[in-house]
Amino acid sequence: MSNITQAFAGHKAFIAFITGGDPDIETTEQLILAMAESGTDLIEIGIPFSDPIAEGVVIQEASARALQNGCTTDKLFEMVSRVRQKTSVPLLFMTYLNPIIGYGKEKFLSRCSDCGINGIIVPDLPFEEKDELADICKITGIDLISMITPTSTERIAMIAPEATGFIYCVSSLGVTGIRSNISTDIGKMIEQVRQISNIPCAIGFGISTPEQAGEMAKLADGIIIGSAIVKIVAKYGKNSIEPVSQYIRSIKQGVTGAGNAIR
Amino acid sequence: MKKGRFGIYGGQYIPETLMNAVGELEQAYDFYKNDADFQKELDTLLCNYAGRPSLLYYAAKMTNDLGGAQIYLKREDLNHTGSHKINNVLGQVLLAKRMGKTRVIAETGAGQHGVATATAAALMDMECEIFMGEEDTKRQALNVFRMQLLGAKVHPVTSGTKTLKDAVNETMREWTTRMDDTLYVFGSVMGPHPFPTIVKNFQKVIGEEIKEQLSQEKGRLPDAIIACVGGGSNSIGSFYQFIDNPGVQLIGCEAAGKGIDTPQNAATIATGKIGVFHGMKSYFCQNQYGQIAPVYSISAGLDYPGIGPEHAQLFTTGRVQYYPITDDEAVDAFAYLSRMEGIIPAIESAHAIAYARKLAPTMNKEQIIVITLSGRGDKDVAAIARYMGVNINE
């Protein structure tokens, strides 16, 4: 069982996302440690991309700020190496395929492995194209996270058996961002996975309040929050460590309130 | 490596949310491309509404002036809405209608594809929303108003470089929010499979006509075909019929902006490298970390950091040659064709004219060059006046 899958064992998992290098690498480093300490079970670090087509405005703007402030893939690798000496929380990179190809697929994934990254999420790499990275991920021991969405329907039967780490269940149509209301029948999506696989399912896209986190956690093995955290970072910049930690603790309570793991 | 590949290029690199939507489109297209009723309706529209076939015009004065090969202009500028874009949108919007969609969305650079889409949507009673970089809405203000007159809603895109690539980003984002009643009508031979193939098939009429018209007039094939390349739809449309005729040299002209030795260019083949963006594997202008480069060209329609995947393959196999043309050369050619033939070309098409001016004198008088004049230049007149420092009290 991979470190990522392990992070779901015995309890509902809370996965937090921040954009790497926003507002700067040092703050990202402190944020990761603070979030781990405040109760996140896994942390997703976005490698900023110039054209993040799956992101809503909040993460688009964070990516632009990070790039503007000189964030590069190399600087993030160096930062993760430092962080890894201080925490064992599973870490994932979220980025688009072109930054990985631009860096060199083999080089990128072996550096991920060397510096202690456990998985990657690549939103523009659907099942049909996952051969781009799947073999290298396997060799380097990196989980390639699969996504399913409300439009996946019969595709779930194809995606779930080959998924590694956990399945990222996208709650809604559209791009990342805070939503007041999540109306999709996520329970049904997860039920479809359950019929095929025991892999943990985490729900992301749109979640921002402890109540939503609790509700969603009841339906799945974990929840993912991105934009709501990135928004706090946007507001407080270098001083976001404390407000983000507070926020993380409040969400953690909501998730814990949802009870124990299904498995 | 699965569907929709041209060599290693192409593919479907899009969010999972869109996968069933492109699958649905592929199925529908595979059915309707062989459906006699659909083809008949499309042919009627192309003929009676868009004005096809477009003329193949012998440019005698230009031929004499350049003193080499005979120059023919394929007059896509004479189509309804003023460019080749209408060929594709009539096909795609008709397809959308057959699929039961009620709304189309599209990106636009120069505004030509947006105008064409808005036109087809008006004709076929579809809701229409166009995404256009804010920068381009300023460069092409007239086309914004034109789209609005046609009943389309125009969204200025303020993210990123505020040009064509950002308009594509935003249209893809919009499509992920609403697929059940909406089709994304791609404007070029780009994006995820099946778009590069669908758009090519709707544009290949250009080359088919060139072949037929020239064989009627001269009883032979051309020696060279020249077309401008942004995403690459008018060029693929012009070239496709001739790919298996090795005697026909095929030449694509990219936008070199202020020069390929400066960062201000959009010459993807000359300065880009292989990557994955906007759903496809192809060549893209990018930095060492795979960040897409902020490209530049005077021509909003060529101001794009990528090129369609089939072009990447045609470049790799060497079947098509790609040459960069600077703003200065394009503006010169814009003025040249206006004075020489009384035809004001789109600034995009002027890139092809510019290369023909270099090539024709090196060829003999028996040889024939066909230049695809992809669009007319009315939309560019104000921008060219500004470039030339002429005050026209806009």
Short mmCIF file of N, CA and C in Angstrom, two decimals, chain A residues 48-55 60 67 72-74 97-99 101-103 123-126 128-129 131-132 147-149 151-155 159 173-175, chain B residues 1-3 5 11-20 159 165-166 169-170 172-173 176-179 273-278 281 284 286 288-292:
data_model
loop_
_atom_site.label_atom_id
_atom_site.label_comp_id
_atom_site.label_asym_id
_atom_site.label_seq_id
_atom_site.Cartn_x
_atom_site.Cartn_y
_atom_site.Cartn_z
N PRO A 48 3.01 25.94 -10.54
CA PRO A 48 2.23 26.88 -11.36
C PRO A 48 2.50 26.70 -12.85
N PHE A 49 1.42 26.80 -13.64
CA PHE A 49 1.52 26.72 -15.10
C PHE A 49 0.92 28.00 -15.68
N SER A 50 1.50 28.45 -16.76
CA SER A 50 1.05 29.70 -17.38
C SER A 50 -0.42 29.66 -17.82
N ASP A 51 -0.91 28.48 -18.17
CA ASP A 51 -2.25 28.37 -18.75
C ASP A 51 -3.05 27.25 -18.13
N PRO A 52 -3.44 27.41 -16.87
CA PRO A 52 -4.09 26.31 -16.15
C PRO A 52 -5.57 26.17 -16.53
N ILE A 53 -5.86 25.38 -17.56
CA ILE A 53 -7.21 25.38 -18.12
C ILE A 53 -8.25 24.73 -17.23
N ALA A 54 -7.81 23.96 -16.21
CA ALA A 54 -8.82 23.35 -15.34
C ALA A 54 -9.08 24.17 -14.08
N GLU A 55 -8.44 25.33 -13.98
CA GLU A 55 -8.56 26.11 -12.75
C GLU A 55 -9.52 27.29 -12.91
N GLN A 60 -5.94 30.35 -10.86
CA GLN A 60 -5.29 31.02 -12.01
C GLN A 60 -4.45 32.18 -11.54
N LEU A 67 4.44 32.61 -10.65
CA LEU A 67 5.38 32.69 -11.79
C LEU A 67 6.01 34.08 -11.86
N THR A 72 9.98 28.43 -9.93
CA THR A 72 10.26 27.47 -11.01
C THR A 72 10.14 26.06 -10.44
N THR A 73 10.08 25.09 -11.35
CA THR A 73 9.99 23.70 -10.94
C THR A 73 11.21 23.32 -10.11
N ASP A 74 12.38 23.78 -10.51
CA ASP A 74 13.60 23.47 -9.75
C ASP A 74 13.52 24.00 -8.32
N LEU A 97 0.57 18.78 -17.99
CA LEU A 97 1.54 17.91 -18.64
C LEU A 97 2.72 18.69 -19.22
N ASN A 98 2.48 19.89 -19.73
CA ASN A 98 3.58 20.57 -20.42
C ASN A 98 4.76 20.92 -19.52
N PRO A 99 4.53 21.40 -18.29
CA PRO A 99 5.70 21.61 -17.42
C PRO A 99 6.48 20.33 -17.16
N ILE A 101 6.69 17.68 -19.36
CA ILE A 101 7.41 17.38 -20.60
C ILE A 101 8.56 18.36 -20.78
N GLY A 102 8.30 19.63 -20.49
CA GLY A 102 9.34 20.65 -20.63
C GLY A 102 10.55 20.35 -19.75
N TYR A 103 10.29 19.82 -18.57
CA TYR A 103 11.37 19.50 -17.63
C TYR A 103 12.06 18.20 -18.04
N PRO A 123 -4.20 17.29 -14.42
CA PRO A 123 -5.60 17.38 -14.88
C PRO A 123 -5.79 17.31 -16.40
N ASP A 124 -4.72 17.55 -17.17
CA ASP A 124 -4.93 17.43 -18.63
C ASP A 124 -4.39 16.10 -19.17
N LEU A 125 -4.32 15.10 -18.28
CA LEU A 125 -3.88 13.77 -18.71
C LEU A 125 -4.99 12.77 -18.40
N PRO A 126 -5.95 12.61 -19.32
CA PRO A 126 -7.04 11.66 -19.07
C PRO A 126 -6.55 10.23 -19.26
N GLU A 128 -7.01 8.00 -21.41
CA GLU A 128 -6.56 7.62 -22.77
C GLU A 128 -5.11 8.00 -23.03
N GLU A 129 -4.60 8.99 -22.30
CA GLU A 129 -3.24 9.45 -22.57
C GLU A 129 -2.28 9.13 -21.42
N ASP A 131 -0.49 6.76 -20.66
CA ASP A 131 0.78 6.11 -21.02
C ASP A 131 1.95 7.09 -21.04
N GLU A 132 1.64 8.37 -21.22
CA GLU A 132 2.71 9.38 -21.20
C GLU A 132 3.55 9.25 -19.92
N MET A 147 -8.60 10.95 -12.07
CA MET A 147 -9.75 11.77 -11.74
C MET A 147 -11.01 11.18 -12.37
N ILE A 148 -12.12 11.28 -11.63
CA ILE A 148 -13.42 11.00 -12.24
C ILE A 148 -14.32 12.20 -11.99
N THR A 149 -15.27 12.40 -12.87
CA THR A 149 -16.10 13.61 -12.81
C THR A 149 -17.56 13.22 -13.02
N THR A 151 -19.32 13.67 -15.41
CA THR A 151 -19.59 13.22 -16.78
C THR A 151 -18.89 11.89 -17.09
N SER A 152 -18.18 11.33 -16.13
CA SER A 152 -17.39 10.12 -16.44
C SER A 152 -18.28 8.90 -16.71
N THR A 153 -19.37 8.79 -15.98
CA THR A 153 -20.34 7.69 -16.10
C THR A 153 -19.67 6.34 -16.39
N GLU A 154 -19.90 5.79 -17.57
CA GLU A 154 -19.41 4.43 -17.84
C GLU A 154 -17.87 4.36 -17.93
N ARG A 155 -17.24 5.54 -17.99
CA ARG A 155 -15.76 5.56 -18.03
C ARG A 155 -15.15 5.11 -16.70
N ILE A 159 -11.54 3.47 -15.65
CA ILE A 159 -10.55 4.26 -14.91
C ILE A 159 -10.20 3.62 -13.56
N LEU A 173 -19.29 20.03 -12.48
CA LEU A 173 -18.80 20.41 -13.79
C LEU A 173 -17.98 21.69 -13.62
N GLY A 174 -17.22 22.03 -14.66
CA GLY A 174 -16.50 23.30 -14.63
C GLY A 174 -15.13 23.18 -14.01
N VAL A 175 -14.60 24.33 -13.57
CA VAL A 175 -13.23 24.42 -13.11
C VAL A 175 -13.19 24.49 -11.59
N MET B 1 -0.65 5.39 -26.85
CA MET B 1 -0.94 6.32 -27.96
C MET B 1 -2.18 5.84 -28.69
N LYS B 2 -3.24 6.62 -28.57
CA LYS B 2 -4.51 6.12 -29.06
C LYS B 2 -5.00 6.93 -30.26
N LYS B 3 -6.19 7.48 -30.07
CA LYS B 3 -6.89 8.06 -31.21
C LYS B 3 -6.35 9.41 -31.68
N ARG B 5 -4.06 10.53 -33.93
CA ARG B 5 -2.64 10.85 -33.97
C ARG B 5 -2.17 11.15 -35.39
N GLY B 11 -3.75 13.70 -30.29
CA GLY B 11 -4.19 13.11 -29.03
C GLY B 11 -5.33 13.88 -28.38
N GLN B 12 -5.58 13.52 -27.12
CA GLN B 12 -6.72 14.11 -26.39
C GLN B 12 -6.29 14.48 -24.98
N TYR B 13 -5.51 15.51 -24.84
CA TYR B 13 -4.98 15.90 -23.53
C TYR B 13 -5.89 16.96 -22.90
N ILE B 14 -7.01 16.49 -22.39
CA ILE B 14 -8.00 17.40 -21.83
C ILE B 14 -8.51 16.85 -20.51
N PRO B 15 -9.11 17.72 -19.70
CA PRO B 15 -9.65 17.24 -18.44
C PRO B 15 -10.69 16.13 -18.66
N GLU B 16 -10.72 15.21 -17.70
CA GLU B 16 -11.67 14.10 -17.73
C GLU B 16 -13.10 14.57 -18.01
N THR B 17 -13.46 15.72 -17.44
CA THR B 17 -14.83 16.24 -17.61
C THR B 17 -15.25 16.32 -19.08
N LEU B 18 -14.27 16.59 -19.97
CA LEU B 18 -14.62 16.79 -21.38
C LEU B 18 -14.55 15.51 -22.22
N MET B 19 -14.06 14.43 -21.63
CA MET B 19 -13.79 13.25 -22.46
C MET B 19 -15.04 12.69 -23.14
N ASN B 20 -16.14 12.63 -22.39
CA ASN B 20 -17.35 12.11 -23.05
C ASN B 20 -17.89 13.08 -24.09
N SER B 159 -7.47 37.21 -18.73
CA SER B 159 -6.41 36.44 -18.08
C SER B 159 -5.20 36.33 -19.00
N LYS B 165 -4.52 32.59 -27.21
CA LYS B 165 -4.36 31.39 -26.38
C LYS B 165 -5.23 31.47 -25.13
N ASP B 166 -5.36 32.67 -24.59
CA ASP B 166 -6.16 32.85 -23.38
C ASP B 166 -7.65 32.71 -23.72
N ASN B 169 -8.19 29.04 -23.71
CA ASN B 169 -8.29 28.58 -22.31
C ASN B 169 -9.69 28.81 -21.77
N GLU B 170 -10.18 30.03 -21.98
CA GLU B 170 -11.45 30.42 -21.39
C GLU B 170 -12.61 29.66 -22.04
N MET B 172 -12.42 26.66 -23.33
CA MET B 172 -12.36 25.28 -22.81
C MET B 172 -12.95 25.23 -21.40
N ARG B 173 -12.61 26.24 -20.59
CA ARG B 173 -13.17 26.28 -19.23
C ARG B 173 -14.69 26.38 -19.28
N THR B 176 -16.31 23.08 -20.08
CA THR B 176 -16.38 22.10 -18.99
C THR B 176 -17.56 22.39 -18.05
N THR B 177 -18.08 23.61 -18.08
CA THR B 177 -19.23 23.89 -17.21
C THR B 177 -20.55 23.49 -17.86
N ARG B 178 -20.53 23.36 -19.19
CA ARG B 178 -21.81 23.14 -19.89
C ARG B 178 -21.56 22.44 -21.21
N MET B 179 -21.84 21.14 -21.22
CA MET B 179 -21.61 20.37 -22.43
C MET B 179 -22.90 19.81 -23.03
N LYS B 273 9.14 24.18 -29.27
CA LYS B 273 9.55 22.77 -29.15
C LYS B 273 8.32 21.92 -28.82
N ILE B 274 8.51 20.60 -28.86
CA ILE B 274 7.38 19.69 -28.68
C ILE B 274 6.83 19.80 -27.26
N GLY B 275 5.53 19.83 -27.16
CA GLY B 275 4.88 19.88 -25.86
C GLY B 275 3.43 19.46 -25.98
N VAL B 276 2.68 19.69 -24.91
CA VAL B 276 1.26 19.37 -24.89
C VAL B 276 0.50 20.57 -24.35
N PHE B 277 -0.44 21.05 -25.12
CA PHE B 277 -1.20 22.23 -24.69
C PHE B 277 -2.50 22.27 -25.51
N HIS B 278 -3.53 22.84 -24.91
CA HIS B 278 -4.82 22.96 -25.58
C HIS B 278 -5.28 21.63 -26.17
N LYS B 281 -0.75 17.26 -28.58
CA LYS B 281 0.72 17.26 -28.60
C LYS B 281 1.15 17.86 -29.93
N PHE B 284 5.12 24.04 -29.53
CA PHE B 284 4.65 25.23 -28.82
C PHE B 284 5.82 26.14 -28.46
N GLN B 286 7.60 28.06 -25.84
CA GLN B 286 7.59 27.86 -24.39
C GLN B 286 8.99 28.08 -23.83
N GLN B 288 12.08 27.05 -20.77
CA GLN B 288 12.74 25.79 -20.38
C GLN B 288 11.92 24.98 -19.39
N TYR B 289 10.98 25.63 -18.68
CA TYR B 289 10.15 24.92 -17.71
C TYR B 289 8.79 24.54 -18.28
N GLY B 290 8.62 24.69 -19.60
CA GLY B 290 7.35 24.31 -20.19
C GLY B 290 6.24 25.33 -19.96
N GLN B 291 6.61 26.55 -19.55
CA GLN B 291 5.60 27.61 -19.46
C GLN B 291 5.39 28.16 -20.87
N ILE B 292 4.12 28.31 -21.26
CA ILE B 292 3.81 28.77 -22.61
C ILE B 292 4.26 30.24 -22.76
#
